[in-house]
JSON list of C-alpha atoms in Angstrom, two decimals:
[
{"chain": "A", "resi": 148, "resn": "MET", "atom": "CA", "xyz": [3.42, -4.16, 12.10]},
{"chain": "A", "resi": 149, "resn": "THR", "atom": "CA", "xyz": [0.95, -4.26, 9.23]},
{"chain": "A", "resi": 150, "resn": "LEU", "atom": "CA", "xyz": [-2.64, -3.29, 10.06]},
{"chain": "A", "resi": 151, "resn": "LEU", "atom": "CA", "xyz": [-5.92, -4.15, 8.33]},
{"chain": "A", "resi": 152, "resn": "THR", "atom": "CA", "xyz": [-9.02, -2.15, 9.23]},
{"chain": "A", "resi": 153, "resn": "THR", "atom": "CA", "xyz": [-12.40, -2.83, 7.60]},
{"chain": "A", "resi": 154, "resn": "TRP", "atom": "CA", "xyz": [-15.47, -0.59, 7.71]},
{"chain": "A", "resi": 155, "resn": "PRO", "atom": "CA", "xyz": [-18.83, -0.60, 5.92]},
{"chain": "A", "resi": 156, "resn": "GLU", "atom": "CA", "xyz": [-18.76, 1.66, 2.87]},
{"chain": "A", "resi": 157, "resn": "SER", "atom": "CA", "xyz": [-21.29, 3.93, 4.59]},
{"chain": "A", "resi": 158, "resn": "GLY", "atom": "CA", "xyz": [-18.56, 5.31, 6.85]},
{"chain": "A", "resi": 159, "resn": "PRO", "atom": "CA", "xyz": [-15.93, 4.62, 9.52]},
{"chain": "A", "resi": 160, "resn": "GLU", "atom": "CA", "xyz": [-18.25, 4.81, 12.54]},
{"chain": "A", "resi": 161, "resn": "THR", "atom": "CA", "xyz": [-18.32, 0.99, 12.80]},
{"chain": "A", "resi": 162, "resn": "VAL", "atom": "CA", "xyz": [-15.19, -1.15, 12.63]},
{"chain": "A", "resi": 163, "resn": "VAL", "atom": "CA", "xyz": [-15.96, -4.53, 11.07]},
{"chain": "A", "resi": 164, "resn": "ARG", "atom": "CA", "xyz": [-12.43, -5.90, 11.47]},
{"chain": "A", "resi": 165, "resn": "ARG", "atom": "CA", "xyz": [-9.08, -4.77, 12.80]},
{"chain": "A", "resi": 166, "resn": "THR", "atom": "CA", "xyz": [-6.09, -7.08, 12.87]},
{"chain": "A", "resi": 167, "resn": "SER", "atom": "CA", "xyz": [-2.32, -7.01, 12.68]},
{"chain": "A", "resi": 168, "resn": "GLU", "atom": "CA", "xyz": [-1.89, -10.78, 12.28]},
{"chain": "A", "resi": 169, "resn": "PRO", "atom": "CA", "xyz": [-0.35, -11.51, 8.85]},
{"chain": "A", "resi": 170, "resn": "GLY", "atom": "CA", "xyz": [-2.27, -14.78, 8.49]},
{"chain": "A", "resi": 171, "resn": "GLU", "atom": "CA", "xyz": [-5.57, -13.10, 9.28]},
{"chain": "A", "resi": 172, "resn": "ILE", "atom": "CA", "xyz": [-4.82, -10.26, 6.89]},
{"chain": "A", "resi": 173, "resn": "ALA", "atom": "CA", "xyz": [-3.99, -12.65, 4.06]},
{"chain": "A", "resi": 174, "resn": "ALA", "atom": "CA", "xyz": [-7.10, -14.73, 4.76]},
{"chain": "A", "resi": 175, "resn": "ALA", "atom": "CA", "xyz": [-9.36, -11.66, 4.82]},
{"chain": "A", "resi": 176, "resn": "LEU", "atom": "CA", "xyz": [-7.97, -10.28, 1.56]},
{"chain": "A", "resi": 177, "resn": "ALA", "atom": "CA", "xyz": [-7.79, -13.54, -0.40]},
{"chain": "A", "resi": 178, "resn": "PRO", "atom": "CA", "xyz": [-11.56, -13.73, -1.14]},
{"chain": "A", "resi": 179, "resn": "LEU", "atom": "CA", "xyz": [-11.23, -10.27, -2.71]},
{"chain": "A", "resi": 180, "resn": "GLY", "atom": "CA", "xyz": [-8.55, -11.60, -5.05]},
{"chain": "A", "resi": 181, "resn": "VAL", "atom": "CA", "xyz": [-5.95, -9.48, -3.25]},
{"chain": "A", "resi": 182, "resn": "ARG", "atom": "CA", "xyz": [-2.46, -10.93, -2.79]},
{"chain": "A", "resi": 183, "resn": "TYR", "atom": "CA", "xyz": [-0.76, -10.26, 0.54]},
{"chain": "A", "resi": 184, "resn": "GLU", "atom": "CA", "xyz": [2.71, -11.61, 1.32]},
{"chain": "A", "resi": 185, "resn": "GLN", "atom": "CA", "xyz": [5.60, -10.76, 3.58]},
{"chain": "A", "resi": 186, "resn": "TRP", "atom": "CA", "xyz": [9.08, -11.02, 2.08]},
{"chain": "A", "resi": 187, "resn": "PRO", "atom": "CA", "xyz": [12.33, -11.20, 4.06]},
{"chain": "A", "resi": 188, "resn": "VAL", "atom": "CA", "xyz": [13.75, -7.69, 4.48]},
{"chain": "A", "resi": 189, "resn": "ARG", "atom": "CA", "xyz": [17.33, -6.75, 3.65]},
{"chain": "A", "resi": 190, "resn": "ASP", "atom": "CA", "xyz": [18.83, -4.90, 6.59]},
{"chain": "A", "resi": 191, "resn": "ASP", "atom": "CA", "xyz": [21.79, -3.85, 4.47]},
{"chain": "A", "resi": 192, "resn": "VAL", "atom": "CA", "xyz": [19.57, -1.82, 2.11]},
{"chain": "A", "resi": 193, "resn": "PRO", "atom": "CA", "xyz": [19.18, 1.75, 3.40]},
{"chain": "A", "resi": 194, "resn": "ALA", "atom": "CA", "xyz": [15.77, 3.41, 3.23]},
{"chain": "A", "resi": 195, "resn": "ASP", "atom": "CA", "xyz": [17.03, 5.88, 0.63]},
{"chain": "A", "resi": 196, "resn": "ALA", "atom": "CA", "xyz": [18.88, 3.32, -1.51]},
{"chain": "A", "resi": 197, "resn": "ASP", "atom": "CA", "xyz": [18.93, 3.94, -5.25]},
{"chain": "A", "resi": 198, "resn": "SER", "atom": "CA", "xyz": [16.92, 1.80, -7.67]},
{"chain": "A", "resi": 199, "resn": "ASP", "atom": "CA", "xyz": [19.80, -0.41, -8.76]},
{"chain": "A", "resi": 200, "resn": "THR", "atom": "CA", "xyz": [20.67, -1.27, -5.16]},
{"chain": "A", "resi": 201, "resn": "VAL", "atom": "CA", "xyz": [17.04, -2.13, -4.34]},
{"chain": "A", "resi": 202, "resn": "LEU", "atom": "CA", "xyz": [16.51, -4.26, -7.44]},
{"chain": "A", "resi": 203, "resn": "THR", "atom": "CA", "xyz": [19.77, -6.12, -6.90]},
{"chain": "A", "resi": 204, "resn": "ALA", "atom": "CA", "xyz": [19.00, -6.82, -3.24]},
{"chain": "A", "resi": 205, "resn": "TYR", "atom": "CA", "xyz": [15.57, -8.30, -4.02]},
{"chain": "A", "resi": 206, "resn": "ARG", "atom": "CA", "xyz": [16.46, -9.94, -7.34]},
{"chain": "A", "resi": 207, "resn": "ALA", "atom": "CA", "xyz": [15.55, -13.48, -6.25]},
{"chain": "A", "resi": 208, "resn": "GLU", "atom": "CA", "xyz": [12.07, -12.46, -5.06]},
{"chain": "A", "resi": 209, "resn": "ILE", "atom": "CA", "xyz": [11.52, -10.23, -8.10]},
{"chain": "A", "resi": 210, "resn": "ASP", "atom": "CA", "xyz": [12.47, -13.02, -10.49]},
{"chain": "A", "resi": 211, "resn": "ARG", "atom": "CA", "xyz": [10.23, -15.51, -8.71]},
{"chain": "A", "resi": 212, "resn": "LEU", "atom": "CA", "xyz": [7.17, -13.25, -8.85]},
{"chain": "A", "resi": 213, "resn": "THR", "atom": "CA", "xyz": [7.87, -12.09, -12.40]},
{"chain": "A", "resi": 214, "resn": "ALA", "atom": "CA", "xyz": [8.16, -15.66, -13.62]},
{"chain": "A", "resi": 215, "resn": "ALA", "atom": "CA", "xyz": [4.95, -16.67, -11.85]},
{"chain": "A", "resi": 216, "resn": "GLU", "atom": "CA", "xyz": [2.86, -13.66, -12.93]},
{"chain": "A", "resi": 217, "resn": "GLY", "atom": "CA", "xyz": [4.40, -12.66, -16.27]},
{"chain": "A", "resi": 218, "resn": "PHE", "atom": "CA", "xyz": [5.24, -9.07, -15.38]},
{"chain": "A", "resi": 219, "resn": "ALA", "atom": "CA", "xyz": [6.71, -7.03, -18.23]},
{"chain": "A", "resi": 220, "resn": "THR", "atom": "CA", "xyz": [8.41, -4.28, -16.24]},
{"chain": "A", "resi": 221, "resn": "VAL", "atom": "CA", "xyz": [9.64, -3.74, -12.69]},
{"chain": "A", "resi": 222, "resn": "ASP", "atom": "CA", "xyz": [10.78, -0.43, -11.24]},
{"chain": "A", "resi": 223, "resn": "VAL", "atom": "CA", "xyz": [11.31, 1.41, -7.97]},
{"chain": "A", "resi": 224, "resn": "VAL", "atom": "CA", "xyz": [9.42, 4.44, -6.69]},
{"chain": "A", "resi": 225, "resn": "ALA", "atom": "CA", "xyz": [10.64, 6.38, -3.66]},
{"chain": "A", "resi": 226, "resn": "LEU", "atom": "CA", "xyz": [9.74, 9.53, -1.79]},
{"chain": "A", "resi": 227, "resn": "HIS", "atom": "CA", "xyz": [11.42, 10.57, 1.45]},
{"chain": "A", "resi": 228, "resn": "PRO", "atom": "CA", "xyz": [11.39, 13.78, 3.54]},
{"chain": "A", "resi": 229, "resn": "SER", "atom": "CA", "xyz": [13.92, 16.31, 2.36]},
{"chain": "A", "resi": 230, "resn": "ASP", "atom": "CA", "xyz": [15.17, 19.76, 3.29]},
{"chain": "A", "resi": 231, "resn": "ASP", "atom": "CA", "xyz": [14.71, 20.73, -0.34]},
{"chain": "A", "resi": 232, "resn": "PRO", "atom": "CA", "xyz": [12.33, 23.73, -0.42]},
{"chain": "A", "resi": 233, "resn": "GLY", "atom": "CA", "xyz": [10.40, 22.03, -3.21]},
{"chain": "A", "resi": 234, "resn": "PHE", "atom": "CA", "xyz": [9.75, 18.82, -1.28]},
{"chain": "A", "resi": 235, "resn": "ALA", "atom": "CA", "xyz": [6.41, 19.91, 0.22]},
{"chain": "A", "resi": 236, "resn": "GLY", "atom": "CA", "xyz": [4.98, 20.74, -3.20]},
{"chain": "A", "resi": 237, "resn": "LYS", "atom": "CA", "xyz": [6.32, 17.55, -4.74]},
{"chain": "A", "resi": 238, "resn": "ALA", "atom": "CA", "xyz": [4.93, 15.45, -1.89]},
{"chain": "A", "resi": 239, "resn": "LYS", "atom": "CA", "xyz": [1.51, 17.11, -2.10]},
{"chain": "A", "resi": 240, "resn": "ALA", "atom": "CA", "xyz": [1.27, 16.56, -5.86]},
{"chain": "A", "resi": 241, "resn": "ALA", "atom": "CA", "xyz": [2.33, 12.92, -5.55]},
{"chain": "A", "resi": 242, "resn": "ARG", "atom": "CA", "xyz": [-0.17, 12.28, -2.78]},
{"chain": "A", "resi": 243, "resn": "GLU", "atom": "CA", "xyz": [-3.10, 13.89, -4.56]},
{"chain": "A", "resi": 244, "resn": "LYS", "atom": "CA", "xyz": [-2.49, 11.82, -7.70]},
{"chain": "A", "resi": 245, "resn": "PHE", "atom": "CA", "xyz": [-3.41, 8.60, -5.88]},
{"chain": "A", "resi": 246, "resn": "LEU", "atom": "CA", "xyz": [-5.77, 9.86, -3.17]},
{"chain": "A", "resi": 247, "resn": "GLU", "atom": "CA", "xyz": [-9.01, 9.75, -5.16]},
{"chain": "A", "resi": 248, "resn": "GLU", "atom": "CA", "xyz": [-10.79, 6.43, -5.74]},
{"chain": "A", "resi": 249, "resn": "HIS", "atom": "CA", "xyz": [-9.83, 4.81, -9.04]},
{"chain": "A", "resi": 250, "resn": "THR", "atom": "CA", "xyz": [-9.41, 1.52, -10.85]},
{"chain": "A", "resi": 251, "resn": "HIS", "atom": "CA", "xyz": [-6.90, 0.09, -13.28]},
{"chain": "A", "resi": 252, "resn": "ASP", "atom": "CA", "xyz": [-8.62, -1.41, -16.29]},
{"chain": "A", "resi": 253, "resn": "ASP", "atom": "CA", "xyz": [-5.62, -3.14, -17.86]},
{"chain": "A", "resi": 254, "resn": "ASP", "atom": "CA", "xyz": [-3.31, -4.11, -15.03]},
{"chain": "A", "resi": 255, "resn": "ASP", "atom": "CA", "xyz": [-3.02, -5.19, -11.42]},
{"chain": "A", "resi": 256, "resn": "GLU", "atom": "CA", "xyz": [-1.39, -2.86, -8.89]},
{"chain": "A", "resi": 257, "resn": "VAL", "atom": "CA", "xyz": [1.41, -4.78, -7.20]},
{"chain": "A", "resi": 258, "resn": "ARG", "atom": "CA", "xyz": [3.75, -3.12, -4.72]},
{"chain": "A", "resi": 259, "resn": "PHE", "atom": "CA", "xyz": [6.47, -4.35, -2.36]},
{"chain": "A", "resi": 260, "resn": "PHE", "atom": "CA", "xyz": [7.49, -1.98, 0.44]},
{"chain": "A", "resi": 261, "resn": "VAL", "atom": "CA", "xyz": [11.26, -1.88, 0.79]},
{"chain": "A", "resi": 262, "resn": "ALA", "atom": "CA", "xyz": [11.07, 0.92, 3.36]},
{"chain": "A", "resi": 263, "resn": "GLY", "atom": "CA", "xyz": [8.52, 3.21, 4.97]},
{"chain": "A", "resi": 264, "resn": "SER", "atom": "CA", "xyz": [4.76, 2.78, 4.77]},
{"chain": "A", "resi": 265, "resn": "GLY", "atom": "CA", "xyz": [1.55, 3.65, 2.97]},
{"chain": "A", "resi": 266, "resn": "ILE", "atom": "CA", "xyz": [-2.12, 2.68, 3.06]},
{"chain": "A", "resi": 267, "resn": "PHE", "atom": "CA", "xyz": [-4.12, 1.02, 0.30]},
{"chain": "A", "resi": 268, "resn": "TYR", "atom": "CA", "xyz": [-7.89, 1.43, 0.68]},
{"chain": "A", "resi": 269, "resn": "LEU", "atom": "CA", "xyz": [-9.86, -1.28, -1.15]},
{"chain": "A", "resi": 270, "resn": "HIS", "atom": "CA", "xyz": [-13.55, -0.57, -1.82]},
{"chain": "A", "resi": 271, "resn": "VAL", "atom": "CA", "xyz": [-15.11, -3.96, -2.50]},
{"chain": "A", "resi": 272, "resn": "ASP", "atom": "CA", "xyz": [-18.55, -5.54, -1.94]},
{"chain": "A", "resi": 273, "resn": "GLY", "atom": "CA", "xyz": [-19.92, -2.80, 0.28]},
{"chain": "A", "resi": 274, "resn": "GLU", "atom": "CA", "xyz": [-16.85, -2.49, 2.50]},
{"chain": "A", "resi": 275, "resn": "VAL", "atom": "CA", "xyz": [-13.66, -0.44, 2.68]},
{"chain": "A", "resi": 276, "resn": "HIS", "atom": "CA", "xyz": [-10.49, -2.28, 3.69]},
{"chain": "A", "resi": 277, "resn": "ALA", "atom": "CA", "xyz": [-7.56, -0.09, 4.75]},
{"chain": "A", "resi": 278, "resn": "VAL", "atom": "CA", "xyz": [-4.29, -2.01, 4.52]},
{"chain": "A", "resi": 279, "resn": "LEU", "atom": "CA", "xyz": [-1.43, -0.21, 6.24]},
{"chain": "A", "resi": 280, "resn": "CYS", "atom": "CA", "xyz": [1.62, -1.68, 4.52]},
{"chain": "A", "resi": 281, "resn": "GLU", "atom": "CA", "xyz": [5.11, -1.43, 5.94]},
{"chain": "A", "resi": 282, "resn": "ARG", "atom": "CA", "xyz": [8.60, -2.68, 5.19]},
{"chain": "A", "resi": 283, "resn": "GLY", "atom": "CA", "xyz": [8.48, -6.27, 3.98]},
{"chain": "A", "resi": 284, "resn": "ASP", "atom": "CA", "xyz": [4.86, -6.22, 2.80]},
{"chain": "A", "resi": 285, "resn": "LEU", "atom": "CA", "xyz": [3.76, -7.06, -0.73]},
{"chain": "A", "resi": 286, "resn": "LEU", "atom": "CA", "xyz": [0.22, -6.21, -1.81]},
{"chain": "A", "resi": 287, "resn": "GLY", "atom": "CA", "xyz": [-1.35, -7.08, -5.16]},
{"chain": "A", "resi": 288, "resn": "VAL", "atom": "CA", "xyz": [-4.63, -5.34, -6.06]},
{"chain": "A", "resi": 289, "resn": "PRO", "atom": "CA", "xyz": [-6.43, -6.99, -9.01]},
{"chain": "A", "resi": 290, "resn": "ARG", "atom": "CA", "xyz": [-7.31, -4.93, -12.06]},
{"chain": "A", "resi": 291, "resn": "GLY", "atom": "CA", "xyz": [-10.81, -3.50, -11.88]},
{"chain": "A", "resi": 292, "resn": "THR", "atom": "CA", "xyz": [-10.75, -3.19, -8.06]},
{"chain": "A", "resi": 293, "resn": "THR", "atom": "CA", "xyz": [-11.85, 0.26, -6.84]},
{"chain": "A", "resi": 294, "resn": "HIS", "atom": "CA", "xyz": [-9.24, 1.62, -4.46]},
{"chain": "A", "resi": 295, "resn": "TRP", "atom": "CA", "xyz": [-7.08, 4.55, -3.48]},
{"chain": "A", "resi": 296, "resn": "PHE", "atom": "CA", "xyz": [-3.67, 5.03, -1.86]},
{"chain": "A", "resi": 297, "resn": "ASP", "atom": "CA", "xyz": [-2.52, 7.48, 0.80]},
{"chain": "A", "resi": 298, "resn": "MET", "atom": "CA", "xyz": [1.14, 8.15, 1.59]},
{"chain": "A", "resi": 299, "resn": "GLY", "atom": "CA", "xyz": [0.42, 10.90, 4.15]},
{"chain": "A", "resi": 300, "resn": "THR", "atom": "CA", "xyz": [1.28, 14.58, 4.21]},
{"chain": "A", "resi": 301, "resn": "ARG", "atom": "CA", "xyz": [4.99, 13.80, 4.69]},
{"chain": "A", "resi": 302, "resn": "PRO", "atom": "CA", "xyz": [5.63, 10.70, 2.59]},
{"chain": "A", "resi": 303, "resn": "ALA", "atom": "CA", "xyz": [8.44, 8.32, 3.49]},
{"chain": "A", "resi": 304, "resn": "PHE", "atom": "CA", "xyz": [8.61, 5.10, 1.48]},
{"chain": "A", "resi": 305, "resn": "THR", "atom": "CA", "xyz": [10.47, 3.07, -1.11]},
{"chain": "A", "resi": 306, "resn": "ALA", "atom": "CA", "xyz": [8.52, 0.48, -3.09]},
{"chain": "A", "resi": 307, "resn": "ILE", "atom": "CA", "xyz": [9.09, -1.94, -5.95]},
{"chain": "A", "resi": 308, "resn": "ARG", "atom": "CA", "xyz": [6.36, -1.80, -8.60]},
{"chain": "A", "resi": 309, "resn": "PHE", "atom": "CA", "xyz": [5.37, -4.63, -10.94]},
{"chain": "A", "resi": 310, "resn": "PHE", "atom": "CA", "xyz": [3.52, -4.10, -14.23]},
{"chain": "A", "resi": 311, "resn": "HIS", "atom": "CA", "xyz": [2.09, -6.47, -16.82]},
{"chain": "A", "resi": 312, "resn": "GLU", "atom": "CA", "xyz": [1.78, -3.57, -19.27]},
{"chain": "A", "resi": 313, "resn": "GLU", "atom": "CA", "xyz": [4.75, -1.45, -20.31]},
{"chain": "A", "resi": 314, "resn": "ASP", "atom": "CA", "xyz": [2.64, 1.71, -20.11]},
{"chain": "A", "resi": 315, "resn": "GLY", "atom": "CA", "xyz": [2.91, 1.61, -16.31]},
{"chain": "A", "resi": 316, "resn": "TRP", "atom": "CA", "xyz": [0.43, 3.31, -13.96]},
{"chain": "A", "resi": 317, "resn": "ILE", "atom": "CA", "xyz": [-2.85, 4.33, -15.66]},
{"chain": "A", "resi": 318, "resn": "GLY", "atom": "CA", "xyz": [-5.84, 5.10, -13.43]},
{"chain": "A", "resi": 319, "resn": "SER", "atom": "CA", "xyz": [-9.54, 5.48, -14.22]},
{"chain": "A", "resi": 320, "resn": "PHE", "atom": "CA", "xyz": [-11.06, 7.74, -11.57]},
{"chain": "A", "resi": 321, "resn": "THR", "atom": "CA", "xyz": [-14.58, 7.10, -10.28]},
{"chain": "A", "resi": 322, "resn": "GLY", "atom": "CA", "xyz": [-15.27, 10.63, -9.01]},
{"chain": "A", "resi": 323, "resn": "SER", "atom": "CA", "xyz": [-17.12, 9.16, -6.00]},
{"chain": "A", "resi": 324, "resn": "GLY", "atom": "CA", "xyz": [-15.40, 11.26, -3.33]},
{"chain": "A", "resi": 325, "resn": "ILE", "atom": "CA", "xyz": [-15.53, 8.29, -0.95]},
{"chain": "A", "resi": 326, "resn": "SER", "atom": "CA", "xyz": [-11.87, 8.65, 0.02]},
{"chain": "A", "resi": 327, "resn": "ARG", "atom": "CA", "xyz": [-12.67, 11.89, 1.84]},
{"chain": "A", "resi": 328, "resn": "ARG", "atom": "CA", "xyz": [-15.08, 10.10, 4.20]},
{"chain": "A", "resi": 329, "resn": "PHE", "atom": "CA", "xyz": [-12.53, 7.73, 5.72]},
{"chain": "A", "resi": 330, "resn": "PRO", "atom": "CA", "xyz": [-9.53, 8.27, 8.01]},
{"chain": "A", "resi": 331, "resn": "ASP", "atom": "CA", "xyz": [-6.45, 9.28, 6.05]},
{"chain": "A", "resi": 332, "resn": "PHE", "atom": "CA", "xyz": [-2.91, 7.99, 6.48]},
{"chain": "A", "resi": 333, "resn": "ASP", "atom": "CA", "xyz": [-1.96, 10.56, 9.12]},
{"chain": "A", "resi": 334, "resn": "THR", "atom": "CA", "xyz": [-5.04, 9.77, 11.23]},
{"chain": "A", "resi": 335, "resn": "ILE", "atom": "CA", "xyz": [-4.49, 6.02, 11.11]},
{"chain": "A", "resi": 336, "resn": "ALA", "atom": "CA", "xyz": [-0.75, 6.41, 11.75]},
{"chain": "A", "resi": 337, "resn": "ALA", "atom": "CA", "xyz": [-1.53, 8.48, 14.84]},
{"chain": "A", "resi": 338, "resn": "GLN", "atom": "CA", "xyz": [-3.70, 5.64, 16.16]},
{"chain": "A", "resi": 339, "resn": "TYR", "atom": "CA", "xyz": [-1.15, 3.03, 15.14]},
{"chain": "A", "resi": 340, "resn": "ALA", "atom": "CA", "xyz": [1.07, 3.12, 18.24]},
{"chain": "A", "resi": 341, "resn": "GLU", "atom": "CA", "xyz": [-1.94, 2.88, 20.55]},
{"chain": "A", "resi": 342, "resn": "TYR", "atom": "CA", "xyz": [-3.28, -0.17, 18.72]},
{"chain": "A", "resi": 343, "resn": "ALA", "atom": "CA", "xyz": [0.17, -1.78, 18.57]},
{"chain": "A", "resi": 344, "resn": "GLU", "atom": "CA", "xyz": [0.54, -1.40, 22.32]},
{"chain": "A", "resi": 345, "resn": "TYR", "atom": "CA", "xyz": [-2.90, -2.90, 22.92]},
{"chain": "A", "resi": 346, "resn": "ALA", "atom": "CA", "xyz": [-2.22, -5.78, 20.55]},
{"chain": "A", "resi": 347, "resn": "GLU", "atom": "CA", "xyz": [1.02, -6.57, 22.37]},
{"chain": "A", "resi": 348, "resn": "TYR", "atom": "CA", "xyz": [-0.39, -6.14, 25.88]},
{"chain": "A", "resi": 349, "resn": "PRO", "atom": "CA", "xyz": [-4.13, -6.94, 25.69]},
{"chain": "A", "resi": 350, "resn": "ALA", "atom": "CA", "xyz": [-6.29, -6.35, 28.75]}
]
């Protein structure tokens, strides 16, 4: 279940919106220029599948989006828990790279979640929108949009990335520190099951 939570940029004390309905999420994000779609998932693609397997499985969807949007490169990024002693350090470094608010001046940030989850935080027009993306979700953040991404302290995800520019991911950091004032991935994930239960069995 995907989850959208919106707060005023002043802080998370007041929840402006919280919904898990895909149509409501898409409608709320569209005025921001943010693309939200759900693609059919491939049950025969394991969470830790290699890049070639992932790209082959989703070739039809990749080709459709690439043709429509003119993407120059497509690749796969993955990070999953491991018994490797170096995993904790690798995960921490990867998380910290994206955790501070930034923009992309020359490209959109478009991701499709093949497996696992992560949260994109969009800071637009005086509000912060936290989009918890899971398997089957595609999110497209327009260039110039201030945002950050949190994969949690123990990342577990595989995602397809789309780029218009061959240089790939280049961020311009704002230095605002706003990301530290809002609930992180682990906090929202801990609340996730409680909200999912309420959404399924409302009072």
